[in-house]
Coordinates of C-alpha atoms in Angstrom, one line a residue:
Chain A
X1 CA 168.3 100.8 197.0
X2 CA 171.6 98.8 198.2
X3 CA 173.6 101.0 196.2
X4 CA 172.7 104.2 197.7
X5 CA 173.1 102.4 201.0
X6 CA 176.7 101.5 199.7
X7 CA 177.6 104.6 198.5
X8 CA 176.9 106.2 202.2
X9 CA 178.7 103.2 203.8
X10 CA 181.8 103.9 202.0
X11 CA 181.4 108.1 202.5
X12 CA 181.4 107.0 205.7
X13 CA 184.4 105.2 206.1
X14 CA 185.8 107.8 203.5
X15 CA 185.6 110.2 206.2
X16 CA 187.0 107.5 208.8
X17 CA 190.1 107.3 206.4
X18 CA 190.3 111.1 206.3
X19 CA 190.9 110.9 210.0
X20 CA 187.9 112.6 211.4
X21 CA 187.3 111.5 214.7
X22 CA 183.9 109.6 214.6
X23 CA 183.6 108.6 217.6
X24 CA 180.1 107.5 218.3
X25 CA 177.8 105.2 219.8
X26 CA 174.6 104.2 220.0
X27 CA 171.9 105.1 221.6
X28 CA 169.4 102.4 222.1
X29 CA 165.9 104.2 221.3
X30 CA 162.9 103.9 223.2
X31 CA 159.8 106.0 224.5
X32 CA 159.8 108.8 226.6
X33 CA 157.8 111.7 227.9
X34 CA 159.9 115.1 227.2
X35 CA 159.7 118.0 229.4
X36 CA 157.6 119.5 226.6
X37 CA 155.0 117.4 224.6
X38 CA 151.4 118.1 223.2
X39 CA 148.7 117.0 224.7
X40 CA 147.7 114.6 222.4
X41 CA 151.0 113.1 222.3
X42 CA 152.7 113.3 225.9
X43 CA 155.2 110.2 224.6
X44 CA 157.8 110.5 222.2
X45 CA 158.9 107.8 220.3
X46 CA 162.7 108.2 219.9
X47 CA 164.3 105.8 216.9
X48 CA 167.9 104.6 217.8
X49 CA 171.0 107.1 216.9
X50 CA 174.7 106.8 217.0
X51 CA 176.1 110.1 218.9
X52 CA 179.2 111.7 219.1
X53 CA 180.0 110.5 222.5
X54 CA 182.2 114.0 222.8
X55 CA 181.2 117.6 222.2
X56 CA 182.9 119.4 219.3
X57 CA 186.4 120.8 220.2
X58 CA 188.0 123.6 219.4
X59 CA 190.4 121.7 217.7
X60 CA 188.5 120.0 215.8
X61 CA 186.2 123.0 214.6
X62 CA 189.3 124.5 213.3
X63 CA 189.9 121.5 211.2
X64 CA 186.4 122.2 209.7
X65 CA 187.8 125.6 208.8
X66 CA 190.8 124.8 207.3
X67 CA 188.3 122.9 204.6
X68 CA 185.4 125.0 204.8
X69 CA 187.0 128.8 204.9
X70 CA 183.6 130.1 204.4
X71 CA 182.7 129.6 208.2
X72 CA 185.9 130.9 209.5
X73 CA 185.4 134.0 211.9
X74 CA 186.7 136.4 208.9
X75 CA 184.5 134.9 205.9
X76 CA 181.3 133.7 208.0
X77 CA 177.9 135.7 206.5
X78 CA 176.2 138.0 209.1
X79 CA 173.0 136.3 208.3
X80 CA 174.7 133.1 209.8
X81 CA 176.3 134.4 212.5
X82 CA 176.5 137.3 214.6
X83 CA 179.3 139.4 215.8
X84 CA 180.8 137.5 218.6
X85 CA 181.3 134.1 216.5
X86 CA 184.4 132.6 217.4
X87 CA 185.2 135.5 219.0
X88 CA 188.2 133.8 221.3
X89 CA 189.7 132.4 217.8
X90 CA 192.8 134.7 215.9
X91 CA 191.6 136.4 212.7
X92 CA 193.9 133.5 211.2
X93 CA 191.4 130.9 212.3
X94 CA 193.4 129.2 215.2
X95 CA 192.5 128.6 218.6
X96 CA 194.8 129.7 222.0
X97 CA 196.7 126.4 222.4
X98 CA 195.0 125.8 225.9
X99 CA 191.3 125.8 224.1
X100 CA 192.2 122.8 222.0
X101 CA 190.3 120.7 223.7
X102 CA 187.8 122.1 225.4
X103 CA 184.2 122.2 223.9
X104 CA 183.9 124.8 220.5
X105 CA 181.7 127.9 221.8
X106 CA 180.6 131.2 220.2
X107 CA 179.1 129.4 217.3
X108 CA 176.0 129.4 215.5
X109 CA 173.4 127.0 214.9
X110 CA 174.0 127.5 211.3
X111 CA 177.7 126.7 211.5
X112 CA 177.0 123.8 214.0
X113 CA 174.7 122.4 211.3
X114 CA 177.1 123.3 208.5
X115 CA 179.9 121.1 210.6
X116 CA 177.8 118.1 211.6
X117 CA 176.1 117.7 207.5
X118 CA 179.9 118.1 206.0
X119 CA 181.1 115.0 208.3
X120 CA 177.6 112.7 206.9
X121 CA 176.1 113.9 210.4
X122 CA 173.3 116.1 211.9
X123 CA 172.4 118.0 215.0
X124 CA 170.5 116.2 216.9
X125 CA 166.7 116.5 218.2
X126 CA 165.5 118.3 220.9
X127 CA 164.0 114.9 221.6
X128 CA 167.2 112.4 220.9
X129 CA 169.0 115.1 223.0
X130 CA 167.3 115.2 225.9
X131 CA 166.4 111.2 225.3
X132 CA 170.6 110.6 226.2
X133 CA 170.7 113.5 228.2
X134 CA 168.2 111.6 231.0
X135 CA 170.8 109.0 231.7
X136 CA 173.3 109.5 234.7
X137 CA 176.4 107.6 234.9
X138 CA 174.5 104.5 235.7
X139 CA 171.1 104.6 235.0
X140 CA 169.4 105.3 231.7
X141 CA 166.8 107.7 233.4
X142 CA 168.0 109.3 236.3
X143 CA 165.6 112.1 235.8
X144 CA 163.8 110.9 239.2
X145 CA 167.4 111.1 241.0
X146 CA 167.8 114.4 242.8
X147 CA 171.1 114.1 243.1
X148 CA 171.6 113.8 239.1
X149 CA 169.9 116.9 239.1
X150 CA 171.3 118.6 241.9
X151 CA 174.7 118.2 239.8
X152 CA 173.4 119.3 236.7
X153 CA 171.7 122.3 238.1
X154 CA 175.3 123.4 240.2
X155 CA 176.8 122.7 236.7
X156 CA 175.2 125.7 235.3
X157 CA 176.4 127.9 238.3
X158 CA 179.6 127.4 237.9
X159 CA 181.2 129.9 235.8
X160 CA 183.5 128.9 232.7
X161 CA 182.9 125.5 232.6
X162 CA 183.2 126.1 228.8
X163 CA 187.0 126.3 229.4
X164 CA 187.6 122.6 230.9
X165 CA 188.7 120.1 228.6
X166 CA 186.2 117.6 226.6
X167 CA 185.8 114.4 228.2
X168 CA 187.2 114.3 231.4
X169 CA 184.1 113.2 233.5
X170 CA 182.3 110.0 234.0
X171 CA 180.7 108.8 231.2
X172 CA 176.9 108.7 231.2
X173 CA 174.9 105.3 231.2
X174 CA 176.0 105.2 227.2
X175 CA 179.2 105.8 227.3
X176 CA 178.4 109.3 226.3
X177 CA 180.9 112.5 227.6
X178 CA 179.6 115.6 228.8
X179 CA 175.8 116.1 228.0
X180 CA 176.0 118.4 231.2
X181 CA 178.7 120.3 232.9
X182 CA 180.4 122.2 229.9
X183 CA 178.5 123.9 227.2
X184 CA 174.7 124.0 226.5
X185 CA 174.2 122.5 223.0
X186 CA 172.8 123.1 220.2
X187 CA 170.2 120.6 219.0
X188 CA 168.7 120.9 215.2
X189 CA 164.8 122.3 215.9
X190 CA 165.9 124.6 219.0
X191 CA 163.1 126.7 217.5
X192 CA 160.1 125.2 217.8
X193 CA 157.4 126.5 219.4
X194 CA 156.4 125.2 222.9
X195 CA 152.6 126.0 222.9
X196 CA 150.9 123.8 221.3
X197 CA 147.6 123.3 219.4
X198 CA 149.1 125.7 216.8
X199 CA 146.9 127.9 219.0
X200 CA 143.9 127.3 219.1
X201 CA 143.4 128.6 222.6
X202 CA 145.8 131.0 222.5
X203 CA 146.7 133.0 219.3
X204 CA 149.3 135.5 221.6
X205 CA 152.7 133.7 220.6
X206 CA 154.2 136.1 222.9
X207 CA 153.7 133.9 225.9
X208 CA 157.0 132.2 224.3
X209 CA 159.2 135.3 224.7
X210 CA 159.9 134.8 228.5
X211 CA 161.1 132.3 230.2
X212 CA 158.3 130.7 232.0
X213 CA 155.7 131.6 229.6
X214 CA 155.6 128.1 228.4
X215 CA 155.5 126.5 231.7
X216 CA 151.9 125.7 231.4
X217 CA 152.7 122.8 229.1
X218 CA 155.6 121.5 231.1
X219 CA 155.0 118.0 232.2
X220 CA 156.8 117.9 234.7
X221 CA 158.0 120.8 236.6
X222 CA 160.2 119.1 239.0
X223 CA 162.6 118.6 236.1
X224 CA 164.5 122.0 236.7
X225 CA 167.9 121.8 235.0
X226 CA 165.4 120.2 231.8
X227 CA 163.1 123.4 232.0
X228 CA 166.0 125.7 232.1
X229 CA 167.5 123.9 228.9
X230 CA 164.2 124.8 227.2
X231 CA 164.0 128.1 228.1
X232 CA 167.5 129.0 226.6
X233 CA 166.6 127.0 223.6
X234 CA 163.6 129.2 222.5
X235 CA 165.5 132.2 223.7
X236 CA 168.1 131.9 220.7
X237 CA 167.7 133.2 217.0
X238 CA 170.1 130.7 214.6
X239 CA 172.8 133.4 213.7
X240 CA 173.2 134.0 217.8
X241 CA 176.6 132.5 219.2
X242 CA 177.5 132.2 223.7
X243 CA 180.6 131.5 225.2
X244 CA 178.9 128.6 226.8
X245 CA 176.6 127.0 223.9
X246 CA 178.7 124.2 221.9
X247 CA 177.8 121.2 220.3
X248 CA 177.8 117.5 219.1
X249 CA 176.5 115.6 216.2
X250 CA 174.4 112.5 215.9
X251 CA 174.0 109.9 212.7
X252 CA 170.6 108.0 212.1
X253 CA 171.4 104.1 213.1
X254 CA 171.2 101.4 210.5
X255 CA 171.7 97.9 210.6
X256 CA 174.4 98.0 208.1
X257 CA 176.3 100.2 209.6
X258 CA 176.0 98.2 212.5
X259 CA 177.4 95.2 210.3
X260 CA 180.4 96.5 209.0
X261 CA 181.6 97.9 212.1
Chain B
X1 CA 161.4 105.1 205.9
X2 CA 164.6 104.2 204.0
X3 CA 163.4 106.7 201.2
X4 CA 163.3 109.2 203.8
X5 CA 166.7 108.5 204.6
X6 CA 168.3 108.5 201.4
X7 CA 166.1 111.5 200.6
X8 CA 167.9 113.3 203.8
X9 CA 171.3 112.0 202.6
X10 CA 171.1 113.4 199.4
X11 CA 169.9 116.6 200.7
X12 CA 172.5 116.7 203.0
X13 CA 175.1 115.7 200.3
X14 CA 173.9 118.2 198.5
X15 CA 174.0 121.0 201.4
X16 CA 177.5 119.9 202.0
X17 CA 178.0 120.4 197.9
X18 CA 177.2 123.8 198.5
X19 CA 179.6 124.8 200.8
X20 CA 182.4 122.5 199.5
X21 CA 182.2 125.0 196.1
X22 CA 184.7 127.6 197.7
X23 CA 187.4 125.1 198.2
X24 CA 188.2 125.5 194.4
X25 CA 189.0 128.9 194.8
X26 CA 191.4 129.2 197.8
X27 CA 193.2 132.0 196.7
X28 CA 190.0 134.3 197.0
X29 CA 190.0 133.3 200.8
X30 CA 186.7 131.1 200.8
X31 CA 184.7 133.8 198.9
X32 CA 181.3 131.8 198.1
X33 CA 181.1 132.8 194.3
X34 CA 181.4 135.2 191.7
X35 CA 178.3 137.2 193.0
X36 CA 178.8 138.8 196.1
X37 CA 175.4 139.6 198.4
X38 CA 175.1 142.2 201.5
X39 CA 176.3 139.7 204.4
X40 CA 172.9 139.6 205.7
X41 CA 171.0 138.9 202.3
X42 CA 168.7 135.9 202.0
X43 CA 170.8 135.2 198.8
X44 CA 173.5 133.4 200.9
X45 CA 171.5 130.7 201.0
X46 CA 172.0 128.4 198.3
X47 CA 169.2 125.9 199.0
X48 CA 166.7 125.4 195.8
X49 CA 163.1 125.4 196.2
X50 CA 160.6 124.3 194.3
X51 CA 157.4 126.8 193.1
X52 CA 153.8 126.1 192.4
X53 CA 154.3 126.1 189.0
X54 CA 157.3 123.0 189.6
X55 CA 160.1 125.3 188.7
X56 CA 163.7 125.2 190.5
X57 CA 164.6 128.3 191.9
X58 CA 166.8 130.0 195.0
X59 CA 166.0 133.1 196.6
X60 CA 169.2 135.0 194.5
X61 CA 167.0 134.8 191.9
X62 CA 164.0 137.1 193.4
X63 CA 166.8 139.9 192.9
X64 CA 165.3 143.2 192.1
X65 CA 161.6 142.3 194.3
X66 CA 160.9 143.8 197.6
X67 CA 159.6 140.2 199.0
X68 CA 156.9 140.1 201.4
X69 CA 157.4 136.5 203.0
X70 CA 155.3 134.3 205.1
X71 CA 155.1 130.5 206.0
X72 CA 152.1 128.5 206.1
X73 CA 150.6 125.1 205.4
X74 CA 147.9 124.1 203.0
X75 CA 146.1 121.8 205.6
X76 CA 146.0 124.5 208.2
X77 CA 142.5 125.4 209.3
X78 CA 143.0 128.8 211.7
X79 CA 146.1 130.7 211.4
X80 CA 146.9 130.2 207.7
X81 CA 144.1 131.4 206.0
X82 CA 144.3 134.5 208.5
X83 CA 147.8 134.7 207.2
X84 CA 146.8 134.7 203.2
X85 CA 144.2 137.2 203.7
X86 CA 146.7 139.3 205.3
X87 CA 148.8 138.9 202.2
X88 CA 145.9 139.8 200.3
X89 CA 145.3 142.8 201.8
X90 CA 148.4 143.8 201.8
X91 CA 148.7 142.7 198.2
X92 CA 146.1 145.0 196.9
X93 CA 146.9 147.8 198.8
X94 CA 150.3 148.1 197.2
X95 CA 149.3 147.6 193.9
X96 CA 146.7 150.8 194.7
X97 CA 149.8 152.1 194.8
X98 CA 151.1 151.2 191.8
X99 CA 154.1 149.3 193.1
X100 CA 154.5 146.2 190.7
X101 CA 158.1 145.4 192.2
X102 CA 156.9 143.3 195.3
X103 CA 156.9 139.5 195.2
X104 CA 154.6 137.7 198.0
X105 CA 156.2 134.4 198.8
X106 CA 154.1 131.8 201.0
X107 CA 156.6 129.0 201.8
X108 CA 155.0 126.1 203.2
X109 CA 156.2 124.8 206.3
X110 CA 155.0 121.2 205.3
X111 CA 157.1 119.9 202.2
X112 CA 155.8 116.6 202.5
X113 CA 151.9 117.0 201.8
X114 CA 152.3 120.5 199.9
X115 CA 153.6 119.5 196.6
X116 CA 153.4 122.1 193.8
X117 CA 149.5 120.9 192.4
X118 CA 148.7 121.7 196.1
X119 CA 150.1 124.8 196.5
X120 CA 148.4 126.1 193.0
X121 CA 145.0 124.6 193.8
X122 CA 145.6 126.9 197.5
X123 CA 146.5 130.0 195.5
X124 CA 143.1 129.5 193.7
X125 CA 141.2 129.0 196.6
X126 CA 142.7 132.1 198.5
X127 CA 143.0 133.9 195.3
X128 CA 146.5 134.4 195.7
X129 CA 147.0 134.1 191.8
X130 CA 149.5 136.0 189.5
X131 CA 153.1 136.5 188.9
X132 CA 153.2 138.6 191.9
X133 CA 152.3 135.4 194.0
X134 CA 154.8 132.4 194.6
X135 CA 154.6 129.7 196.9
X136 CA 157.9 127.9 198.0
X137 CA 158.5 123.8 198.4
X138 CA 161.7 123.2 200.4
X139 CA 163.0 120.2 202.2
X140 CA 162.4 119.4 206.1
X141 CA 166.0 120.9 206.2
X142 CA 165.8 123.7 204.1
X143 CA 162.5 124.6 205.6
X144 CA 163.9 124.3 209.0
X145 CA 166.9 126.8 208.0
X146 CA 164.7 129.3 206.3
X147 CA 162.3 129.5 209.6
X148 CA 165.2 130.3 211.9
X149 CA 166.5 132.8 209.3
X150 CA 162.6 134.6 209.4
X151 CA 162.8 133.7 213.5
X152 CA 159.4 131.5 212.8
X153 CA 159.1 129.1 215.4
X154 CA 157.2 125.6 214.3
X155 CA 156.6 122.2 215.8
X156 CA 154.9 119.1 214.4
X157 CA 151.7 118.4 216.1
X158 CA 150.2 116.0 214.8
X159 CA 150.9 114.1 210.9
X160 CA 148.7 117.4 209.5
X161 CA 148.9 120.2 212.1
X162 CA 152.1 122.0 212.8
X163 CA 152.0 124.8 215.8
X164 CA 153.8 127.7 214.1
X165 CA 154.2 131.5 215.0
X166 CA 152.7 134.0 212.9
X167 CA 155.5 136.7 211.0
X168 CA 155.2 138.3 207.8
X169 CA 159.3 139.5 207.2
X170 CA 159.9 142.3 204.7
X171 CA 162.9 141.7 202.4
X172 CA 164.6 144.9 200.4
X173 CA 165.8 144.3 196.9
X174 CA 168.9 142.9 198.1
X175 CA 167.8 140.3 200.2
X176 CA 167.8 141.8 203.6
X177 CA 165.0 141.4 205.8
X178 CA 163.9 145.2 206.4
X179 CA 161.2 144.7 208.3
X180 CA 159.0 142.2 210.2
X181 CA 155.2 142.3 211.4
X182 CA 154.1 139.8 214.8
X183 CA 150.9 138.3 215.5
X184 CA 147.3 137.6 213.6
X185 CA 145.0 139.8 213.3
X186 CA 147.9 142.7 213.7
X187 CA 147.1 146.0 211.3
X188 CA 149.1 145.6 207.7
X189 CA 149.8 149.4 207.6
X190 CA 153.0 149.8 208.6
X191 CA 153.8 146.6 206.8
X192 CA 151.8 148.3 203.8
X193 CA 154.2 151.6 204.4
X194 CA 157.3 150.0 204.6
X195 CA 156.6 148.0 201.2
X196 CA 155.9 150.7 199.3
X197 CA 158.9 152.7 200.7
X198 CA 161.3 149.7 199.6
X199 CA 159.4 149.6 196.5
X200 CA 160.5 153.0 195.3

């Protein structure tokens, strides 16, 4: 058992000494109630996680590319993308020199998810998402604060927010960059369902197609900038790609990782 | 719980295996491997799953079957055996037709409780027996990526029930999803149709 724990400490700092940027930190875990929970379960148990405390760049996916060619905009399948996929980026795979920085858009969840698993990481949760997502600059659930949401709701009105450069904000509760105000994310079970039951009541899964069809299991509805997050989650198919969805990556916590930091 | 995790890093190792293959071959500009699919062919992925009978396989090797493809879970009580009578249906009414080149592929959305001896002993019970019939065992991962390539939504409900929506996707020969039909309950015909026109 130590061995295999060994073996993913040192891929780990393998990757550390290959100068990927990993940096993370951890998000305590704890019990909340998401926007969205069954009604047998309203609260979610959420296990600590280490999080990229940046979204992906531009400059960094491009690093990805060099070593994965298969996900650069020329080689990338259709079934894993669709047409507009990196569709600011040169056939030649490189970015405008004032994207660098600013959050990676126009991919797919399947290229997210191909980035975050080749650097020993994952998408995160719809749950461990929104679980660090809650926290304001100084508190760790600020969902209650109008103001926190009034600021994440005029964040999605502005247009092109996608363009500003990663990480030049305040820093959320964690120490964590950027949750709101750039790019929507992509978290690793965007698709599941949002009725629950597995239908019992209901057998017409066409309630999810719109928007506000799952409203009815909201918990709460003052949460607007949440429900909205929801609703462009279960609007996506995997191979889709916006100007203003990015990502980050997140890495299950261990004690021994802990240790040898 | 530390199983679990090692279990995930090896799968993730081994997902990151996959893809790492094409570095080999830089001259070919990152082309995957020697066979090249349609860019839209469910033979781009390069997950293995496991069958009812405990064999290794990966959807590039269903080449040559129009696939009929739906995901379910042995423990479900509504939906799913709704679901397998459709394939039933739907089974028989092609082979009226004489159309032995269609494979009907259940793949369970629940990896951790439908192990192989399961997934047989479900075929029995629903009669879903024959070569024409597989059932697929994936990883949480691999499951995951196949729903969002079939646009199946799922969610865990409970340790046992998972909320999932109900799609039976059409694959051509080639891998590419040719048709798909929404809802329980929905008439197989054109389902039935399309089949039998891939099948030709």
């Amino acid at each position: 058992m130590l061995r295999y724990f060994t073996i993913a400490i040192l891929f780990f700092f393998h990757l550390n000494l290959n100068g990927q940027d990993l940096e993370m930190l951890k998000i305590e875990g704890g019990v909340y109630i998401p926007l969205y929970g069954s009604q047998e379960e309203v609260q979610v148990e959420i296990e600590s996680f280490y999080m990229d405390t940046k979204p992906v760049t531009h400059q960094e996916f491009a690093e990805f590319i060099k070593q994965y060619p298969q996900w650069s905009k020329e080689n990338v399948k259709a079934l894993f993308a669709d047409a507009s996929y990196l569709t600011k980026w040169t056939a030649d795979g490189e970015v405008p020199k004032h994207l660098k920085n600013s959050p990676v858009n126009n991919v797919s969840w399947y290229a997210a998810k191909a980035y975050c698993e080749c650097q020993d990481k994952r998408l995160p949760t719809t749950d461990e998402w929104e679980f660090a997502a809650k926290a304001s600059e100084n508190s760790i659930d600020a969902r209650e604060d109008s103001l926190f949401n009034q600021k994440i709701v005029s964040g999605y009105e502005k247009p092109k927010t996608y363009l500003k450069e990663v990480g030049q904000s305040s820093p959320n509760y964690y120490g964590v960059y950027d949750l709101h105000g750039l790019v929507w994310e992509w978290v690793y079970d965007f698709n599941s369902i949002m009725i629950t039951g597995e239908s019992r009541s209901n057998n017409n899964t066409d309630a999810n197609l719109f928007c506000a069809g799952g409203a009815v299991s909201a918990n709460d509805l003052m949460n607007y900038a949440a429900f909205m997050r929801y609703a462009i989650r279960s609007s996506l198919k995997a191979r889709n790609t916006m100007s203003n969805m990015g990502f980050r990556c997140v890495k299950d916590y261990d004690d021994e990782l802990e240790l040898n930091q | 719980m530390k199983t679990l995790m090692i279990l995930l890093a090896t799968v993730l190792f081994f997902a990151c295996d996959n893809v790492e293959k094409p570095e080999s071959n830089d001259e070919d500009k990152g082309i995957t491997s020697k066979e090249e699919f349609n860019d839209l062919s469910i033979f781009n992925i390069t997950s293995e799953w496991t069958t009812q009978h405990n064999k290794q396989i990966e959807f590039k090797d269903l080449q040559g079957s129009v696939l009929a493809v739906v995901m379910v879970y042995t423990s479900c009580q509504t939906a799913c055996p709704r679901l397998a009578a459709d394939m039933r249906n739907i089974e028989k009414q092609v082979a009226e037709k004489g159309k032995e080149n269609v494979k009907y592929v259940l793949v369970s959305i629940d990896p951790e409780n439908d192990t192989p001896e399961r997934l047989t002993q479900y075929g029995k019970e629903y009669q879903l027996e024959g070569d024409q019939w597989l059932f697929l065992r994936g990883t949480e991962e691999t499951v995951r990526e196949f729903a969002n390539v079939v646009a199946v939504k799922y969610k865990q409900i409970s340790p046992i029930d998972f909320s999932h929506s109900n799609i039976i996707s059409v694959f051509d020969a080639e891998g590419v999803m040719q048709h798909q039909q929404e809802g329980l309950g929905v008439n197989n015909k054109e389902t039935i149709e399309q089949i039998i026109e891939l099948s030709n």
